[in-house]
């Protein structure tokens, strides 16, 4: 198998886009449920105006963005009248009651309102600092989306129908959404590392241990192919992601120390596997030490990796115990499967001696 095979080129392309896609960030937040996104851009150079760009389905009733969490901050509301006019209203509210128009309507300037296909695009500006409110570099914004149109062309006395979706999001306007970007990097890192350490590597180990009778000779090809062509690129990608998120190597936390050990250990294990294969003697009687080392070193790595998840969740600040419990249940299931299959393997030996089938 050459490195230039078609499959490897495709793997490289997919990996490249998976990495680049999580690295690019903007000061943008999207409400996935309704495809409502807003982008907030701080003043450039000697300008003083903050630019707001809202994108939503053209069927939206009204769209809201608030500076500060919840409804009692500085609220900006946009809707389109039945004559097709775009109205922008500045309001202030109290949690749970109808937000009222203020005397600061002049803060806001609508700069664009376009419908492209079934998408509505609204742009407006507001000075960074206004009478009652200043937008900070790291700022929480409230957002709201309503499907019912206010059916009014009075930006002061309009009655806003209830929103269907609302929430808050903190954006880092100065550095792009680097906080969100950090989260994205870590979530991608955790998904890749979990899939490789708790699905692929144990899968390849199970195949080498339990599937020898079922898949004579194929088991070996599978074991090697999984570890070389799936586990290796994913371990590399997962490590790059954590390295980028952490902005370098750090050894100030058990997760980071164990992670580094696992990274080295993984490649040492590949090397021991290669040595075993190179020195393999089909007529052997007895199992050489390097082969045993490959078993025990491999098992130790997976056991060590099992500690990474609670440490990683803690480092990421996950306090919801559900994630820990799901993980412990998963570990328990793997352990039961391993014990059960090992027991069957052992039981099937004619002399009840725990010896594996010789590889073919
Ligand atoms: C299971 C196999 C895993 C391995 C081998 C692994 C490996 C690593 C390594 C080597 C680092 C250090 C990067 C550096 O400091 O340069 C790291 C960081 C990190 N990993 Fe993992 N990891 C694994 C799973 C997970 C899981 C399941 C989570 C859960 C969220 C997680 C969350 C994190 C976090 C939060 C960091 C810190 C990034 C920072 O320094 O800010 N990891 N990991
Ligand atoms: C910014 O300042 C420069 C000169 O310092 C000026 O030429 C330019 O027009 C200014 N830009 C804006 C948007 O005011
Ligand atoms: C809004 O736009 C008008 C016309 O372009 C301009 O005169 C006014 O100063 C702008 N207001 C703010 C607060 O930027
Ligand atoms: C308004 O926004 C649309 C879509 O982004 C864009 O094509 C158009 O050029 C904008 N118009 C103005 C005046 O900025």
XYZ file of C-alpha atoms and ligand atoms in Angstrom:
445
model
C 0.000 0.000 0.000
C 1.688 3.183 -1.155
C 1.157 6.463 0.680
C -0.022 7.911 -2.607
C -2.936 5.501 -2.959
C -6.267 7.138 -3.783
C -7.697 6.255 -0.405
C -4.913 7.999 1.468
C -5.289 11.126 -0.623
C -9.018 11.212 0.232
C -8.277 10.649 3.916
C -5.830 13.555 3.848
C -8.357 15.859 2.146
C -11.149 15.006 4.612
C -8.783 15.483 7.552
C -7.557 18.809 6.198
C -11.080 20.193 5.947
C -12.059 18.781 9.333
C -9.127 20.676 10.875
C -9.403 23.916 8.940
C -13.155 24.108 9.426
C -12.824 24.166 13.209
C -9.969 26.676 13.194
C -11.707 29.461 11.270
C -13.873 31.578 13.550
C -15.825 34.807 13.416
C -17.857 36.955 15.761
C -20.944 35.132 14.694
C -23.583 33.104 16.429
C -26.221 30.909 14.812
C -29.413 29.689 16.355
C -29.525 26.271 14.700
C -33.228 25.575 15.285
C -34.372 28.338 12.938
C -31.236 29.190 10.981
C -31.028 32.678 12.481
C -27.445 33.999 12.588
C -26.035 37.296 13.704
C -22.559 38.682 13.176
C -21.284 41.602 15.230
C -18.232 43.537 14.065
C -16.438 46.085 16.233
C -15.513 49.450 14.671
C -12.520 49.210 12.361
C -9.627 51.682 12.691
C -10.975 55.204 13.252
C -14.659 54.310 12.926
C -16.959 54.318 15.943
C -19.869 52.217 14.717
C -20.516 48.584 15.596
C -21.979 46.685 12.678
C -24.797 44.186 13.196
C -25.670 41.732 10.460
C -28.677 39.454 10.929
C -29.489 36.555 8.648
C -32.733 34.656 9.024
C -35.392 32.888 6.983
C -37.484 35.477 5.129
C -40.545 34.064 6.925
C -39.299 35.418 10.277
C -41.843 37.493 12.254
C -39.341 39.658 14.109
C -35.675 39.344 15.076
C -34.099 40.599 18.249
C -30.569 41.190 19.500
C -29.849 42.516 22.976
C -26.617 43.861 24.408
C -26.329 42.107 27.753
C -28.041 38.938 28.914
C -31.798 38.548 29.032
C -34.499 41.009 28.146
C -33.628 43.946 30.385
C -30.583 45.066 28.478
C -30.378 47.223 25.386
C -32.672 45.560 22.858
C -32.773 45.960 19.086
C -35.747 44.580 17.199
C -36.291 44.305 13.437
C -39.321 43.311 11.401
C -40.699 43.818 7.889
C -44.109 45.407 7.450
C -46.725 44.122 5.037
C -45.654 46.899 2.624
C -42.154 45.477 2.712
C -40.618 48.219 4.834
C -37.877 47.214 7.269
C -38.354 48.673 10.731
C -35.741 48.849 13.436
C -36.732 49.659 16.998
C -34.583 50.207 20.061
C -36.204 49.036 23.264
C -35.565 48.192 26.852
C -37.398 45.530 28.739
C -37.875 43.762 31.961
C -37.819 40.008 32.157
C -41.241 38.711 31.142
C -42.956 41.990 30.194
C -43.315 43.752 26.834
C -40.102 45.725 26.107
C -40.726 49.466 25.717
C -39.336 51.838 23.110
C -36.763 54.328 24.406
C -35.885 57.837 23.261
C -32.655 56.494 21.755
C -34.029 55.405 18.376
C -31.357 57.580 16.678
C -28.631 55.264 17.999
C -29.545 52.778 15.317
C -29.040 53.156 11.582
C -30.362 50.572 9.174
C -27.728 50.144 6.460
C -29.061 47.222 4.482
C -32.162 45.067 4.201
C -32.201 42.495 1.442
C -34.039 39.312 0.661
C -31.867 36.823 -1.204
C -33.855 33.735 -2.117
C -35.606 32.678 1.085
C -33.081 34.474 3.273
C -33.504 37.854 4.893
C -30.355 39.901 5.481
C -30.462 42.957 7.722
C -27.535 45.218 8.551
C -27.517 48.120 10.956
C -25.038 50.084 13.004
C -24.879 51.421 16.519
C -22.155 53.500 18.155
C -19.917 51.476 20.459
C -20.965 53.708 23.336
C -24.482 55.104 23.676
C -26.264 56.876 26.524
C -27.117 53.805 28.585
C -24.891 51.124 27.205
C -21.382 50.286 25.978
C -20.465 47.224 23.963
C -17.441 45.483 25.481
C -14.873 43.384 23.628
C -16.160 40.297 25.420
C -19.865 40.837 25.481
C -22.910 38.746 26.207
C -25.707 39.186 23.692
C -29.294 38.099 24.065
C -31.140 36.987 20.963
C -34.738 36.277 20.117
C -36.627 34.963 17.140
C -40.382 35.151 16.618
C -42.374 33.535 13.829
C -45.322 35.949 14.200
C -44.996 39.373 12.580
C -45.991 42.371 14.759
C -48.061 43.705 11.796
C -47.313 47.305 12.758
C -45.425 50.197 11.219
C -45.094 52.103 14.464
C -41.668 51.459 15.944
C -42.686 53.028 19.275
C -46.128 51.582 19.986
C -45.667 48.221 18.323
C -46.758 45.178 20.315
C -44.247 42.349 19.887
C -45.765 38.870 19.750
C -43.997 36.357 21.943
C -40.688 34.988 20.683
C -40.424 31.286 19.856
C -36.698 31.040 20.568
C -34.423 33.041 22.806
C -31.104 32.731 24.575
C -27.804 34.363 25.439
C -24.362 33.983 23.962
C -21.031 35.461 24.946
C -18.894 36.548 22.014
C -15.287 37.597 21.989
C -15.579 40.447 19.495
C -11.902 41.313 19.649
C -10.437 37.893 18.853
C -13.218 36.433 16.764
C -15.195 33.797 18.612
C -12.039 32.373 20.141
C -13.882 31.113 23.205
C -16.285 29.247 21.005
C -13.346 28.247 18.851
C -11.604 26.780 21.888
C -14.751 24.804 22.656
C -14.965 23.595 19.075
C -11.334 22.490 19.110
C -11.764 20.649 22.403
C -15.021 18.994 21.356
C -13.405 17.864 18.089
C -10.372 16.663 20.068
C -12.559 14.747 22.513
C -14.643 13.141 19.741
C -11.601 12.038 17.771
C -9.732 10.761 20.827
C -12.788 8.907 22.168
C -13.496 7.280 18.823
C -9.899 6.148 18.468
C -9.181 5.063 22.064
C -12.563 3.572 22.923
C -13.812 2.237 19.592
C -11.039 1.701 17.036
C -8.116 0.607 19.213
C -10.190 -1.689 21.482
C -11.926 -2.960 18.315
C -8.562 -3.876 16.766
C -7.522 -5.478 20.075
C -10.768 -7.487 20.232
C -10.196 -8.648 16.652
C -6.642 -9.775 17.442
C -7.799 -11.544 20.579
C -11.204 -12.990 19.805
C -11.590 -13.153 16.015
C -8.670 -15.442 15.144
C -10.801 -18.550 14.702
C -13.538 -16.642 12.937
C -11.249 -14.773 10.530
C -8.054 -16.772 9.989
C -5.330 -14.518 8.442
C -7.879 -11.703 7.879
C -7.787 -10.821 11.583
C -4.153 -9.812 11.252
C -4.706 -7.641 8.189
C -7.662 -5.975 9.922
C -5.705 -5.387 13.132
C -2.818 -3.760 11.280
C -4.967 -1.807 8.824
C -7.134 -0.317 11.593
C -4.145 0.722 13.685
C -2.097 2.113 10.806
C -4.695 3.694 8.536
C -7.420 4.734 10.964
C -5.990 4.998 14.484
C -2.725 6.682 13.489
C -4.167 9.599 11.485
C -6.909 10.127 14.083
C -4.426 10.126 16.982
C -2.348 12.663 15.044
C -5.353 14.865 14.256
C -6.701 14.652 17.827
C -3.301 15.610 19.224
C -2.896 18.538 16.831
C -6.317 19.839 17.916
C -5.427 19.737 21.625
C -2.061 21.279 20.877
C -3.721 24.178 19.024
C -6.406 24.614 21.718
C -3.854 24.634 24.544
C -1.482 26.841 22.548
C 1.430 24.473 23.023
C 2.569 21.632 25.198
C 1.658 21.984 28.857
C 2.244 19.576 31.723
C 0.267 21.239 34.497
C -2.630 18.808 34.620
C -2.952 14.986 34.777
C -4.878 15.008 31.485
C -2.047 16.783 29.708
C 0.666 14.551 31.210
C -1.165 11.296 30.507
C -2.063 12.591 27.046
C 1.573 13.163 26.224
C 2.542 9.696 27.551
C -0.244 8.123 25.455
C 0.903 9.980 22.366
C 4.459 8.622 22.704
C 3.165 5.215 23.812
C 0.968 4.883 20.754
C 3.940 5.164 18.385
C 6.109 2.913 20.566
C 3.312 0.335 20.378
C 3.237 0.624 16.571
C 6.995 0.016 16.568
C 6.708 -3.025 18.862
C 3.993 -4.373 16.552
C 6.292 -3.911 13.566
C 9.154 -5.654 15.402
C 6.867 -8.554 16.288
C 5.796 -8.885 12.653
C 9.353 -8.632 11.373
C 10.687 -11.298 13.747
C 7.626 -13.547 13.495
C 8.470 -17.211 13.198
C 5.537 -19.476 12.200
C 7.342 -22.518 13.645
C 7.862 -20.902 17.005
C 7.127 -22.810 20.159
C 6.497 -20.405 22.933
C 5.818 -16.723 22.730
C 8.794 -14.344 22.609
C 9.010 -11.452 25.051
C 8.522 -8.725 22.444
C 5.189 -10.247 21.424
C 4.074 -10.332 25.054
C 5.277 -6.774 25.385
C 3.030 -5.826 22.454
C 0.007 -7.317 24.258
C 0.671 -5.828 27.648
C 1.876 -2.465 26.467
C -1.206 -2.170 24.239
C -3.576 -3.121 27.062
C -1.870 -0.686 29.426
C -2.263 2.146 26.947
C -6.011 1.555 26.685
C -6.360 1.336 30.483
C -4.372 4.567 30.836
C -6.533 6.193 28.150
C -9.607 5.274 30.192
C -8.452 7.764 32.855
C -8.235 10.539 30.277
C -11.976 11.062 29.944
C -12.818 12.066 33.544
C -9.641 14.178 33.696
C -10.467 15.743 30.318
C -14.080 16.459 31.257
C -12.859 18.073 34.481
C -10.294 20.186 32.616
C -12.973 21.324 30.200
C -15.160 22.278 33.163
C -17.968 19.800 32.556
C -20.007 19.643 35.758
C -23.034 17.765 34.453
C -22.508 14.274 35.900
C -24.536 12.685 33.089
C -21.479 12.735 30.798
C -19.388 10.946 33.403
C -22.106 8.335 34.021
C -22.579 7.638 30.300
C -18.847 7.100 30.049
C -18.669 4.811 33.089
C -21.549 2.729 31.716
C -19.765 2.443 28.374
C -16.529 1.338 30.101
C -18.486 -1.199 32.132
C -20.054 -2.680 28.970
C -16.620 -2.994 27.276
C -15.177 -4.612 30.392
C -18.037 -7.122 30.611
C -17.672 -7.950 26.904
C -13.926 -8.416 27.285
C -14.315 -10.651 30.350
C -17.119 -12.691 28.829
C -15.253 -13.297 25.566
C -12.020 -14.078 27.438
C -13.873 -16.582 29.556
C -15.286 -18.300 26.451
C -11.857 -18.349 24.835
C -10.383 -19.944 27.906
C -13.227 -22.449 28.256
C -12.793 -23.657 24.691
C -9.187 -24.730 25.084
C -9.147 -28.551 25.148
C -6.717 -28.493 28.048
C -8.378 -25.470 29.653
C -5.109 -23.724 29.329
C -5.169 -20.073 28.401
C -3.224 -20.081 25.160
C -4.125 -18.265 22.011
C -4.481 -19.822 18.593
C -1.242 -19.465 16.688
C -1.443 -16.789 14.061
C -1.424 -18.066 10.558
C -8.878 9.363 25.276
C -7.785 9.748 24.759
C -7.251 11.132 24.881
C -5.933 11.456 24.674
C -4.814 10.514 24.273
C -5.805 12.855 24.902
C -4.609 13.561 24.780
C -4.443 14.895 25.105
C -3.213 15.621 25.096
C -1.855 15.071 24.700
C -3.468 16.885 25.508
C -2.458 17.991 25.775
C -2.267 18.938 24.653
C -1.315 20.003 25.052
O -1.360 20.449 26.197
O -0.555 20.414 24.172
C -4.865 16.987 25.728
C -5.536 18.136 26.096
C -6.898 18.216 26.406
N -7.846 17.232 26.271
Fe -7.462 15.330 25.763
N -7.053 13.372 25.235
C -7.966 12.347 25.222
C -9.337 12.440 25.478
C -10.022 13.595 25.900
C -11.417 13.671 26.255
C -12.423 12.531 26.194
C -11.671 14.951 26.636
C -13.023 15.421 27.105
C -13.481 16.602 26.894
C -10.445 15.684 26.496
C -10.260 17.035 26.774
C -9.062 17.721 26.719
C -8.870 19.045 27.165
C -9.947 19.955 27.782
C -7.523 19.366 26.958
C -6.837 20.635 27.335
C -6.640 21.638 26.293
C -5.972 22.781 26.997
O -4.836 22.619 27.404
O -6.602 23.794 27.165
N -9.457 14.833 26.066
N -5.448 15.766 25.496
C -9.632 57.325 8.946
O -8.613 58.256 9.096
C -7.913 58.557 7.899
C -6.834 59.545 8.186
O -6.300 59.354 9.454
C -8.870 59.076 6.835
O -8.177 59.303 5.602
C -9.990 58.120 6.613
O -10.949 58.637 5.722
C -10.662 57.773 7.929
N -11.695 56.760 7.717
C -12.925 56.911 8.141
C -13.864 55.772 7.859
O -13.284 57.873 8.754
C -27.234 57.471 10.699
O -27.132 57.752 9.308
C -27.313 59.128 8.973
C -27.294 59.262 7.471
O -26.335 58.450 6.887
C -26.230 59.965 9.656
O -26.415 61.323 9.378
C -26.306 59.744 11.147
O -25.258 60.429 11.800
C -26.218 58.289 11.484
N -26.408 58.066 12.898
C -25.572 57.371 13.656
C -25.890 57.269 15.101
O -24.579 56.798 13.186
C -26.835 44.350 1.205
O -26.559 42.987 1.493
C -26.550 42.152 0.359
C -26.345 40.729 0.829
O -25.228 40.607 1.671
C -25.449 42.616 -0.601
O -25.450 41.800 -1.745
C -25.657 44.064 -0.957
O -24.574 44.518 -1.733
C -25.780 44.915 0.294
N -26.107 46.294 -0.077
C -25.516 47.319 0.495
C -26.019 48.653 0.075
O -24.603 47.192 1.309
